mmCIF file of C-alpha atoms in Angstrom:
data_model
loop_
_atom_site.group_PDB
_atom_site.id
_atom_site.type_symbol
_atom_site.label_atom_id
_atom_site.label_comp_id
_atom_site.label_asym_id
_atom_site.label_seq_id
_atom_site.Cartn_x
_atom_site.Cartn_y
_atom_site.Cartn_z
ATOM 1 C CA MET A 280 -55.912 -129.058 2.049
ATOM 2 C CA ASN A 281 -59.608 -129.925 1.757
ATOM 3 C CA LYS A 282 -59.340 -131.741 5.075
ATOM 4 C CA ILE A 283 -57.710 -128.674 6.589
ATOM 5 C CA ARG A 284 -60.348 -126.320 5.255
ATOM 6 C CA HIS A 285 -63.270 -128.467 6.389
ATOM 7 C CA PHE A 286 -61.989 -129.727 9.707
ATOM 8 C CA ILE A 287 -64.628 -128.938 12.347
ATOM 9 C CA LEU A 288 -63.658 -128.400 15.961
ATOM 10 C CA ALA A 289 -65.669 -128.058 19.148
ATOM 11 C CA ALA A 290 -63.707 -126.684 22.098
ATOM 12 C CA PHE A 291 -63.612 -124.148 24.912
ATOM 13 C CA PHE A 292 -62.239 -120.635 24.993
ATOM 14 C CA LEU A 293 -59.920 -119.595 27.802
ATOM 15 C CA CYS A 294 -59.070 -115.903 27.869
ATOM 16 C CA ALA A 295 -55.793 -114.675 29.322
ATOM 17 C CA HIS A 296 -57.455 -113.386 32.484
ATOM 18 C CA GLY A 297 -59.883 -116.163 33.267
ATOM 19 C CA VAL A 298 -62.019 -118.962 31.876
ATOM 20 C CA SER A 299 -65.216 -118.537 29.899
ATOM 21 C CA ALA A 300 -66.885 -121.653 28.585
ATOM 22 C CA GLN A 301 -68.023 -121.586 24.965
ATOM 23 C CA THR A 302 -69.116 -124.298 22.567
ATOM 24 C CA SER A 303 -66.745 -123.234 19.788
ATOM 25 C CA LEU A 304 -63.521 -121.401 19.218
ATOM 26 C CA PRO A 305 -63.791 -117.605 19.412
ATOM 27 C CA SER A 306 -64.104 -115.185 16.539
ATOM 28 C CA VAL A 307 -61.750 -112.223 16.299
ATOM 29 C CA ALA A 308 -64.464 -110.060 17.867
ATOM 30 C CA ASP A 309 -64.469 -112.344 20.918
ATOM 31 C CA LEU A 310 -60.787 -111.839 21.653
ATOM 32 C CA ASP A 311 -59.879 -109.794 24.707
ATOM 33 C CA PRO A 312 -57.120 -107.165 24.466
ATOM 34 C CA GLY A 313 -53.672 -108.680 24.762
ATOM 35 C CA TRP A 314 -52.949 -112.388 24.655
ATOM 36 C CA ASN A 315 -55.818 -114.873 24.722
ATOM 37 C CA ARG A 316 -55.306 -118.522 25.656
ATOM 38 C CA ILE A 317 -57.607 -120.692 23.556
ATOM 39 C CA ALA A 318 -58.309 -124.306 24.467
ATOM 40 C CA THR A 319 -58.804 -127.094 21.944
ATOM 41 C CA ASP A 320 -59.644 -130.778 22.136
ATOM 42 C CA GLY A 321 -56.067 -131.669 21.204
ATOM 43 C CA VAL A 322 -53.601 -133.352 23.550
ATOM 44 C CA CYS A 323 -49.883 -133.174 24.318
ATOM 45 C CA THR A 324 -47.370 -136.000 24.286
ATOM 46 C CA SER A 325 -48.460 -137.588 27.575
ATOM 47 C CA GLY A 326 -52.115 -136.560 27.405
ATOM 48 C CA PRO A 327 -52.495 -133.022 28.856
ATOM 49 C CA PRO A 328 -54.894 -130.744 26.940
ATOM 50 C CA TYR A 329 -53.601 -128.547 24.141
ATOM 51 C CA PHE A 330 -54.213 -124.810 23.789
ATOM 52 C CA PHE A 331 -52.786 -121.925 21.794
ATOM 53 C CA TYR A 332 -52.392 -118.149 22.071
ATOM 54 C CA ALA A 333 -53.685 -115.308 19.912
ATOM 55 C CA ARG A 334 -53.913 -111.529 19.929
ATOM 56 C CA SER A 335 -55.604 -109.036 17.639
ATOM 57 C CA SER A 336 -53.495 -105.916 17.290
ATOM 58 C CA LYS A 337 -56.215 -103.587 15.889
ATOM 59 C CA GLU A 338 -53.309 -101.678 14.298
ATOM 60 C CA SER A 339 -52.651 -103.545 11.041
ATOM 61 C CA ASP A 340 -53.830 -106.413 8.888
ATOM 62 C CA ASN A 341 -50.436 -108.119 8.963
ATOM 63 C CA LEU A 342 -50.354 -111.590 10.516
ATOM 64 C CA LEU A 343 -47.654 -113.518 12.399
ATOM 65 C CA ILE A 344 -48.023 -117.272 12.883
ATOM 66 C CA TYR A 345 -45.321 -118.529 15.240
ATOM 67 C CA PHE A 346 -44.395 -122.170 15.965
ATOM 68 C CA ASN A 347 -42.769 -122.632 19.358
ATOM 69 C CA GLY A 348 -39.803 -124.931 19.879
ATOM 70 C CA GLY A 349 -38.370 -127.032 22.662
ATOM 71 C CA GLY A 350 -36.705 -130.347 21.962
ATOM 72 C CA ALA A 351 -37.927 -133.600 20.445
ATOM 73 C CA CYS A 352 -38.146 -137.322 21.175
ATOM 74 C CA TRP A 353 -38.147 -140.427 19.007
ATOM 75 C CA PHE A 354 -37.304 -143.261 21.433
ATOM 76 C CA GLY A 355 -38.714 -144.501 24.703
ATOM 77 C CA GLU A 356 -36.385 -143.040 27.318
ATOM 78 C CA ALA A 357 -36.692 -139.554 25.827
ATOM 79 C CA CYS A 358 -40.458 -139.699 25.343
ATOM 80 C CA ASP A 359 -41.106 -141.161 28.805
ATOM 81 C CA LEU A 360 -41.318 -138.104 31.048
ATOM 82 C CA SER A 361 -40.739 -140.246 34.135
ATOM 83 C CA SER A 362 -37.630 -142.025 32.886
ATOM 84 C CA GLU A 363 -34.243 -141.770 34.562
ATOM 85 C CA PRO A 364 -31.873 -140.198 33.921
ATOM 86 C CA GLY A 365 -33.926 -137.263 32.702
ATOM 87 C CA ILE A 366 -33.203 -136.380 29.077
ATOM 88 C CA HIS A 367 -36.300 -134.320 28.507
ATOM 89 C CA TYR A 368 -36.719 -130.923 26.942
ATOM 90 C CA PRO A 369 -39.588 -128.422 27.215
ATOM 91 C CA PHE A 370 -41.597 -130.131 24.477
ATOM 92 C CA ALA A 371 -44.044 -131.385 27.099
ATOM 93 C CA ALA A 372 -44.250 -128.222 29.224
ATOM 94 C CA MET A 373 -47.094 -126.024 27.999
ATOM 95 C CA ASP A 374 -46.181 -123.283 30.481
ATOM 96 C CA GLU A 375 -42.954 -122.770 28.504
ATOM 97 C CA ASN A 376 -45.033 -121.723 25.494
ATOM 98 C CA ASN A 377 -46.628 -118.514 26.794
ATOM 99 C CA PRO A 378 -45.611 -115.679 24.419
ATOM 100 C CA GLY A 379 -46.515 -113.123 27.072
ATOM 101 C CA PHE A 380 -43.325 -114.090 28.925
ATOM 102 C CA ALA A 381 -41.078 -114.018 25.843
ATOM 103 C CA SER A 382 -38.836 -111.274 24.515
ATOM 104 C CA GLY A 383 -37.790 -110.519 20.938
ATOM 105 C CA ILE A 384 -40.652 -110.474 18.464
ATOM 106 C CA PHE A 385 -43.136 -110.604 21.351
ATOM 107 C CA GLU A 386 -41.983 -107.292 22.875
ATOM 108 C CA LEU A 387 -45.014 -105.419 21.610
ATOM 109 C CA ASP A 388 -44.009 -102.014 22.965
ATOM 110 C CA ASN A 389 -40.494 -102.024 21.485
ATOM 111 C CA GLU A 390 -40.195 -99.635 18.532
ATOM 112 C CA ASN A 391 -37.334 -101.714 17.114
ATOM 113 C CA ASN A 392 -39.582 -104.766 16.767
ATOM 114 C CA PRO A 393 -40.543 -105.082 13.064
ATOM 115 C CA LEU A 394 -43.567 -107.232 13.987
ATOM 116 C CA ARG A 395 -44.939 -105.250 16.930
ATOM 117 C CA ASP A 396 -48.211 -104.223 15.244
ATOM 118 C CA TYR A 397 -49.033 -107.641 13.762
ATOM 119 C CA ASP A 398 -51.989 -109.836 14.601
ATOM 120 C CA MET A 399 -50.286 -112.801 16.259
ATOM 121 C CA VAL A 400 -50.985 -116.491 16.727
ATOM 122 C CA SER A 401 -48.535 -118.552 18.767
ATOM 123 C CA ILE A 402 -48.696 -122.328 18.279
ATOM 124 C CA PRO A 403 -47.332 -124.133 21.373
ATOM 125 C CA TYR A 404 -45.220 -127.246 21.165
ATOM 126 C CA CYS A 405 -45.738 -130.227 23.462
ATOM 127 C CA THR A 406 -45.698 -133.312 21.244
ATOM 128 C CA GLY A 407 -41.976 -134.078 20.803
ATOM 129 C CA ASP A 408 -42.284 -134.344 16.999
ATOM 130 C CA VAL A 409 -41.249 -130.874 15.727
ATOM 131 C CA HIS A 410 -44.978 -130.286 15.011
ATOM 132 C CA LEU A 411 -44.875 -133.047 12.364
ATOM 133 C CA GLY A 412 -46.188 -136.163 14.108
ATOM 134 C CA ALA A 413 -49.006 -138.189 12.569
ATOM 135 C CA GLY A 414 -50.419 -139.666 15.779
ATOM 136 C CA GLU A 415 -49.971 -141.992 18.713
ATOM 137 C CA ARG A 416 -46.848 -144.128 19.034
ATOM 138 C CA ARG A 417 -46.047 -146.859 21.569
ATOM 139 C CA TYR A 418 -42.408 -147.249 22.590
ATOM 140 C CA THR A 419 -40.831 -150.073 24.560
ATOM 141 C CA TYR A 420 -37.481 -149.869 26.313
ATOM 142 C CA VAL A 421 -35.680 -151.569 29.203
ATOM 143 C CA GLY A 422 -35.842 -149.624 32.459
ATOM 144 C CA GLN A 423 -33.095 -149.310 35.048
ATOM 145 C CA ASP A 424 -34.511 -152.265 36.913
ATOM 146 C CA GLY A 425 -34.106 -154.415 33.804
ATOM 147 C CA GLU A 426 -37.840 -154.672 33.205
ATOM 148 C CA PRO A 427 -39.550 -153.575 29.971
ATOM 149 C CA VAL A 428 -41.244 -150.173 30.030
ATOM 150 C CA ILE A 429 -44.056 -149.318 27.611
ATOM 151 C CA VAL A 430 -44.637 -145.646 26.823
ATOM 152 C CA THR A 431 -47.611 -144.319 24.864
ATOM 153 C CA THR A 432 -46.723 -140.980 23.282
ATOM 154 C CA HIS A 433 -49.151 -138.690 21.495
ATOM 155 C CA HIS A 434 -47.131 -137.377 18.557
ATOM 156 C CA ASN A 435 -50.078 -135.170 17.607
ATOM 157 C CA GLY A 436 -48.114 -132.270 16.152
ATOM 158 C CA PHE A 437 -49.987 -132.295 12.856
ATOM 159 C CA SER A 438 -53.431 -132.598 14.395
ATOM 160 C CA ASN A 439 -52.780 -129.814 16.898
ATOM 161 C CA SER A 440 -51.249 -127.503 14.309
ATOM 162 C CA ARG A 441 -54.043 -128.187 11.844
ATOM 163 C CA THR A 442 -56.606 -127.256 14.482
ATOM 164 C CA VAL A 443 -54.930 -123.911 15.105
ATOM 165 C CA LEU A 444 -54.469 -123.180 11.411
ATOM 166 C CA ASN A 445 -58.130 -123.938 10.668
ATOM 167 C CA TRP A 446 -59.024 -121.304 13.247
ATOM 168 C CA VAL A 447 -56.521 -118.870 11.731
ATOM 169 C CA TYR A 448 -58.024 -119.327 8.264
ATOM 170 C CA GLU A 449 -61.522 -118.671 9.594
ATOM 171 C CA THR A 450 -60.490 -115.737 11.796
ATOM 172 C CA PHE A 451 -57.956 -113.807 9.729
ATOM 173 C CA THR A 452 -59.518 -114.043 6.284
ATOM 174 C CA ASN A 453 -57.681 -111.316 4.408
ATOM 175 C CA PRO A 454 -54.293 -110.393 5.884
ATOM 176 C CA SER A 455 -52.162 -107.880 4.016
ATOM 177 C CA SER A 456 -49.006 -109.904 4.592
ATOM 178 C CA ILE A 457 -48.020 -112.983 6.582
ATOM 179 C CA VAL A 458 -44.918 -113.972 8.493
ATOM 180 C CA VAL A 459 -44.605 -117.654 9.412
ATOM 181 C CA ALA A 460 -41.865 -118.075 11.996
ATOM 182 C CA GLY A 461 -40.555 -120.707 14.346
ATOM 183 C CA SER A 462 -37.616 -121.340 16.654
ATOM 184 C CA SER A 463 -35.649 -124.570 17.021
ATOM 185 C CA ALA A 464 -38.140 -127.449 16.642
ATOM 186 C CA GLY A 465 -40.668 -124.784 15.666
ATOM 187 C CA ALA A 466 -38.449 -123.682 12.785
ATOM 188 C CA ILE A 467 -38.712 -127.158 11.303
ATOM 189 C CA GLY A 468 -42.479 -127.162 11.742
ATOM 190 C CA ALA A 469 -42.748 -123.662 10.298
ATOM 191 C CA SER A 470 -40.794 -124.691 7.185
ATOM 192 C CA PHE A 471 -43.436 -127.349 6.481
ATOM 193 C CA TYR A 472 -46.548 -125.373 7.419
ATOM 194 C CA SER A 473 -45.430 -122.218 5.626
ATOM 195 C CA GLY A 474 -46.234 -124.064 2.415
ATOM 196 C CA LEU A 475 -49.756 -124.945 3.540
ATOM 197 C CA ILE A 476 -50.338 -121.419 4.835
ATOM 198 C CA ALA A 477 -49.049 -119.800 1.634
ATOM 199 C CA GLU A 478 -51.305 -122.090 -0.380
ATOM 200 C CA GLN A 479 -54.315 -121.063 1.718
ATOM 201 C CA TYR A 480 -53.506 -117.358 1.236
ATOM 202 C CA ALA A 481 -52.285 -117.664 -2.341
ATOM 203 C CA ASP A 482 -52.597 -113.941 -3.121
ATOM 204 C CA THR A 483 -50.853 -112.762 0.071
ATOM 205 C CA PRO A 484 -47.107 -112.114 0.338
ATOM 206 C CA THR A 485 -45.815 -114.657 2.859
ATOM 207 C CA VAL A 486 -42.391 -114.892 4.491
ATOM 208 C CA LEU A 487 -40.896 -117.832 6.381
ATOM 209 C CA VAL A 488 -38.375 -117.023 9.124
ATOM 210 C CA ALA A 489 -36.834 -120.253 10.431
ATOM 211 C CA ASP A 490 -34.769 -119.705 13.586
ATOM 212 C CA ALA A 491 -31.938 -122.080 14.550
ATOM 213 C CA ALA A 492 -32.544 -125.359 12.715
ATOM 214 C CA GLY A 493 -30.183 -125.329 9.738
ATOM 215 C CA GLY A 494 -27.633 -127.901 10.893
ATOM 216 C CA TYR A 495 -29.574 -131.155 11.127
ATOM 217 C CA GLY A 496 -28.158 -132.869 8.056
ATOM 218 C CA SER A 497 -27.624 -136.150 9.877
ATOM 219 C CA PRO A 498 -27.818 -139.453 7.959
ATOM 220 C CA ASN A 499 -29.660 -140.795 11.011
ATOM 221 C CA LEU A 500 -32.605 -138.411 10.622
ATOM 222 C CA PRO A 501 -34.959 -141.106 9.206
ATOM 223 C CA VAL A 502 -35.158 -142.703 12.670
ATOM 224 C CA ALA A 503 -37.086 -139.639 13.839
ATOM 225 C CA PHE A 504 -39.353 -139.454 10.778
ATOM 226 C CA ARG A 505 -40.218 -143.133 11.205
ATOM 227 C CA ALA A 506 -41.089 -142.596 14.867
ATOM 228 C CA TRP A 507 -43.365 -139.670 13.982
ATOM 229 C CA ASN A 508 -44.598 -141.165 10.680
ATOM 230 C CA THR A 509 -44.139 -137.752 9.084
ATOM 231 C CA ALA A 510 -44.578 -139.036 5.525
ATOM 232 C CA ALA A 511 -48.243 -139.700 6.339
ATOM 233 C CA ILE A 512 -48.999 -135.984 6.731
ATOM 234 C CA LEU A 513 -47.371 -134.748 3.518
ATOM 235 C CA PRO A 514 -49.765 -132.929 1.195
ATOM 236 C CA ASP A 515 -50.510 -134.355 -2.225
ATOM 237 C CA TRP A 516 -48.088 -132.051 -4.010
ATOM 238 C CA PRO A 517 -45.770 -133.002 -6.866
ATOM 239 C CA GLU A 518 -42.926 -131.589 -4.764
ATOM 240 C CA TYR A 519 -43.388 -134.465 -2.290
ATOM 241 C CA SER A 520 -43.946 -137.180 -4.865
ATOM 242 C CA GLY A 521 -42.297 -140.456 -3.837
ATOM 243 C CA GLU A 522 -41.083 -139.189 -0.462
ATOM 244 C CA THR A 523 -41.052 -141.646 2.437
ATOM 245 C CA ASN A 524 -39.911 -141.509 6.041
ATOM 246 C CA ASP A 525 -36.606 -142.952 4.853
ATOM 247 C CA THR A 526 -36.007 -140.375 2.120
ATOM 248 C CA LEU A 527 -37.259 -137.164 3.759
ATOM 249 C CA SER A 528 -34.910 -134.431 4.911
ATOM 250 C CA PHE A 529 -35.561 -131.096 6.589
ATOM 251 C CA GLU A 530 -34.355 -129.373 3.411
ATOM 252 C CA ASP A 531 -37.293 -130.962 1.574
ATOM 253 C CA PHE A 532 -39.768 -128.869 3.570
ATOM 254 C CA TYR A 533 -38.152 -125.569 2.588
ATOM 255 C CA ILE A 534 -37.797 -126.561 -1.051
ATOM 256 C CA ALA A 535 -41.307 -127.974 -1.420
ATOM 257 C CA SER A 536 -42.966 -125.051 0.354
ATOM 258 C CA ALA A 537 -41.129 -122.443 -1.734
ATOM 259 C CA ASN A 538 -41.538 -124.162 -5.090
ATOM 260 C CA HIS A 539 -45.223 -124.874 -4.554
ATOM 261 C CA ASN A 540 -46.038 -121.267 -3.649
ATOM 262 C CA PRO A 541 -44.754 -118.303 -5.689
ATOM 263 C CA ASN A 542 -46.018 -115.956 -2.951
ATOM 264 C CA LEU A 543 -43.657 -117.488 -0.351
ATOM 265 C CA THR A 544 -40.170 -116.172 0.477
ATOM 266 C CA ILE A 545 -38.017 -118.344 2.761
ATOM 267 C CA ALA A 546 -35.207 -117.336 5.125
ATOM 268 C CA GLN A 547 -33.204 -118.683 8.052
ATOM 269 C CA TYR A 548 -31.207 -117.527 11.057
ATOM 270 C CA ASN A 549 -28.512 -119.725 12.607
ATOM 271 C CA ALA A 550 -25.533 -119.464 14.944
ATOM 272 C CA ALA A 551 -22.656 -121.301 13.309
ATOM 273 C CA ASN A 552 -21.704 -123.356 16.373
ATOM 274 C CA ASP A 553 -25.142 -123.693 17.943
ATOM 275 C CA GLU A 554 -24.583 -125.986 20.944
ATOM 276 C CA THR A 555 -28.190 -127.231 20.963
ATOM 277 C CA GLN A 556 -28.106 -128.277 17.325
ATOM 278 C CA ILE A 557 -24.867 -130.125 18.045
ATOM 279 C CA SER A 558 -26.343 -131.918 21.076
ATOM 280 C CA PHE A 559 -29.395 -133.110 19.164
ATOM 281 C CA THR A 560 -27.247 -134.307 16.297
ATOM 282 C CA LEU A 561 -25.303 -136.413 18.787
ATOM 283 C CA LEU A 562 -28.588 -137.690 20.226
ATOM 284 C CA LEU A 563 -29.563 -138.810 16.724
ATOM 285 C CA GLY A 564 -26.502 -141.064 16.805
ATOM 286 C CA ASP A 565 -23.789 -139.120 14.989
ATOM 287 C CA GLU A 566 -20.381 -139.738 16.539
ATOM 288 C CA PRO A 567 -18.586 -136.842 18.272
ATOM 289 C CA GLY A 568 -16.053 -135.343 15.915
ATOM 290 C CA SER A 569 -17.666 -136.930 12.856
ATOM 291 C CA PHE A 570 -19.266 -133.747 11.575
ATOM 292 C CA SER A 571 -18.775 -129.987 11.384
ATOM 293 C CA LEU A 572 -21.924 -128.009 12.182
ATOM 294 C CA PRO A 573 -20.852 -124.941 10.138
ATOM 295 C CA LEU A 574 -20.154 -127.210 7.160
ATOM 296 C CA ARG A 575 -23.537 -128.898 7.535
ATOM 297 C CA MET A 576 -25.208 -125.489 7.640
ATOM 298 C CA LEU A 577 -23.353 -124.461 4.497
ATOM 299 C CA ASN A 578 -24.436 -127.651 2.708
ATOM 300 C CA HIS A 579 -27.985 -127.042 3.941
ATOM 301 C CA TYR A 580 -27.973 -123.525 2.473
ATOM 302 C CA VAL A 581 -26.454 -124.680 -0.815
ATOM 303 C CA GLU A 582 -29.010 -127.469 -1.264
ATOM 304 C CA ILE A 583 -31.931 -125.108 -0.739
ATOM 305 C CA GLU A 584 -30.441 -122.345 -2.902
ATOM 306 C CA SER A 585 -29.866 -124.804 -5.734
ATOM 307 C CA GLU A 586 -33.581 -125.641 -5.820
ATOM 308 C CA VAL A 587 -35.413 -122.345 -5.131
ATOM 309 C CA ASP A 588 -35.240 -118.863 -6.596
ATOM 310 C CA ASP A 589 -35.078 -116.828 -3.394
ATOM 311 C CA PHE A 590 -33.584 -117.936 -0.094
ATOM 312 C CA PHE A 591 -31.942 -115.642 2.439
ATOM 313 C CA SER A 592 -29.797 -116.484 5.450
ATOM 314 C CA TYR A 593 -28.339 -114.665 8.450
ATOM 315 C CA THR A 594 -25.566 -116.640 10.140
ATOM 316 C CA ALA A 595 -24.054 -115.335 13.363
ATOM 317 C CA GLY A 596 -20.998 -116.624 15.160
ATOM 318 C CA GLY A 597 -20.965 -118.389 18.509
ATOM 319 C CA ASP A 598 -23.040 -121.145 20.048
ATOM 320 C CA VAL A 599 -26.213 -119.386 21.268
ATOM 321 C CA HIS A 600 -29.400 -121.213 20.291
ATOM 322 C CA THR A 601 -32.337 -119.218 18.800
ATOM 323 C CA ILE A 602 -32.901 -115.480 18.527
ATOM 324 C CA LEU A 603 -36.533 -114.608 17.764
ATOM 325 C CA THR A 604 -37.854 -114.710 21.342
ATOM 326 C CA ARG A 605 -34.709 -113.714 23.236
ATOM 327 C CA PRO A 606 -33.354 -110.300 24.303
ATOM 328 C CA ILE A 607 -30.411 -110.794 21.902
ATOM 329 C CA PHE A 608 -32.918 -110.234 19.095
ATOM 330 C CA TYR A 609 -32.261 -106.506 19.536
ATOM 331 C CA ASP A 610 -28.489 -106.713 19.974
ATOM 332 C CA TYR A 611 -26.992 -109.019 17.348
ATOM 333 C CA GLU A 612 -25.117 -107.389 14.501
ATOM 334 C CA VAL A 613 -23.113 -109.218 11.856
ATOM 335 C CA GLU A 614 -21.254 -107.492 9.017
ATOM 336 C CA ALA A 615 -22.512 -104.216 10.561
ATOM 337 C CA ILE A 616 -26.069 -105.329 9.781
ATOM 338 C CA ALA A 617 -28.383 -105.548 12.774
ATOM 339 C CA PHE A 618 -30.596 -108.616 12.791
ATOM 340 C CA THR A 619 -33.675 -106.445 13.370
ATOM 341 C CA ASP A 620 -32.842 -104.378 10.266
ATOM 342 C CA TRP A 621 -32.319 -107.526 8.200
ATOM 343 C CA LEU A 622 -35.648 -108.932 9.406
ATOM 344 C CA ASP A 623 -37.439 -105.629 8.800
ATOM 345 C CA ALA A 624 -36.256 -105.599 5.182
ATOM 346 C CA LEU A 625 -37.242 -109.259 4.735
ATOM 347 C CA VAL A 626 -40.815 -108.936 6.022
ATOM 348 C CA ASN A 627 -41.389 -105.721 4.065
ATOM 349 C CA GLY A 628 -40.688 -107.288 0.699
ATOM 350 C CA GLN A 629 -37.150 -106.050 0.212
ATOM 351 C CA THR A 630 -34.078 -108.132 -0.643
ATOM 352 C CA PRO A 631 -32.004 -108.377 2.545
ATOM 353 C CA GLY A 632 -29.238 -110.526 1.071
ATOM 354 C CA ASP A 633 -27.198 -113.077 2.984
ATOM 355 C CA VAL A 634 -25.303 -112.095 6.123
ATOM 356 C CA SER A 635 -22.532 -114.353 7.425
ATOM 357 C CA CYS A 636 -20.015 -114.464 10.229
ATOM 358 C CA VAL A 637 -17.425 -115.862 7.824
ATOM 359 C CA ASN A 638 -16.872 -112.286 6.680
ATOM 360 C CA GLU A 639 -16.170 -111.063 10.217
ATOM 361 C CA VAL A 640 -12.633 -110.629 11.546
ATOM 362 C CA ALA A 641 -13.385 -112.996 14.427
ATOM 363 C CA GLY A 642 -15.006 -115.524 12.102
ATOM 364 C CA CYS A 643 -17.782 -117.834 13.240
ATOM 365 C CA LEU A 644 -16.393 -119.100 16.539
ATOM 366 C CA GLN A 645 -17.159 -115.927 18.453
ATOM 367 C CA ALA A 646 -20.644 -114.555 19.042
ATOM 368 C CA PRO A 647 -21.347 -110.952 18.007
ATOM 369 C CA ALA A 648 -19.862 -108.775 20.762
ATOM 370 C CA SER A 649 -23.105 -106.856 21.294
ATOM 371 C CA GLY A 650 -25.143 -110.020 21.508
ATOM 372 C CA LEU A 651 -24.294 -111.251 24.981
#
């Protein structure tokens, strides 16, 4: 954490309505109304510059830190944006990260949005490493012409996220409460960084909301951690003692973050038959038909619950991937409990309990009728 607290950054500030050159990142007083796009000296997977988004609400001292999602890569064909056939996801497309175009928690004029009056920081995703990469990696694979192809990929998820969080710590010094959220790949990143954020704001109630990443219990997961060298970025906490790229799991991030920080409450949303989680599990190398995603989610929940005091989950039916930034955020209802009501209780320090499609008449195969 000392490195995080003392990391010094020189960059340029880009506001949402134009470009204004500055020698350092802006203070909260420098922010324009609405969303501000702030440039850094970080880079994305293939080298484009990295920036993030922030807004000051002026209405509360609550803070949302959101980690965007959008795929991942851990081998040459997937990380090479020019490879054929294309198997790429939006992890390299910074334009996909603009919260001003998103729905759900970013609908700031919707009275049903529990987070509408929060200060907000949105951390884009363009490094293919679920925000957890330790640096540059060179991949080699055989192209369609039979010749070797060398791909240099900047798995700079940790560096980029650390830059943004340093700015957050300097800018929002005394929030009343904090929500750390993320969708898909961002949910995995958020589960890790929620621990660092809660440690930084040790006296502030902090809630993690991880959206659509609870089914990745594949035995092949170490291949991704080795590609990203994720073990190299783990903090020096007893909760991570002895962990390596070969032993890490996504559950470890939730458990370590929660157990290291008594001010942190952790929660997840998932759709039981999430088609995107299934497709990435297959990409990791699991054989079709060799696993049940609902069963993996259940095992995921049980492992976390066995290690932490408080963990809450909301599991909908169907195969729709993510909820926090989609219009369905306002429509889904499971067990007669609207997702927005469940989230409102969670972020306001109440005990929302667990909500599950297994208790619905239609079970977990069918999406909530109001959600589509």
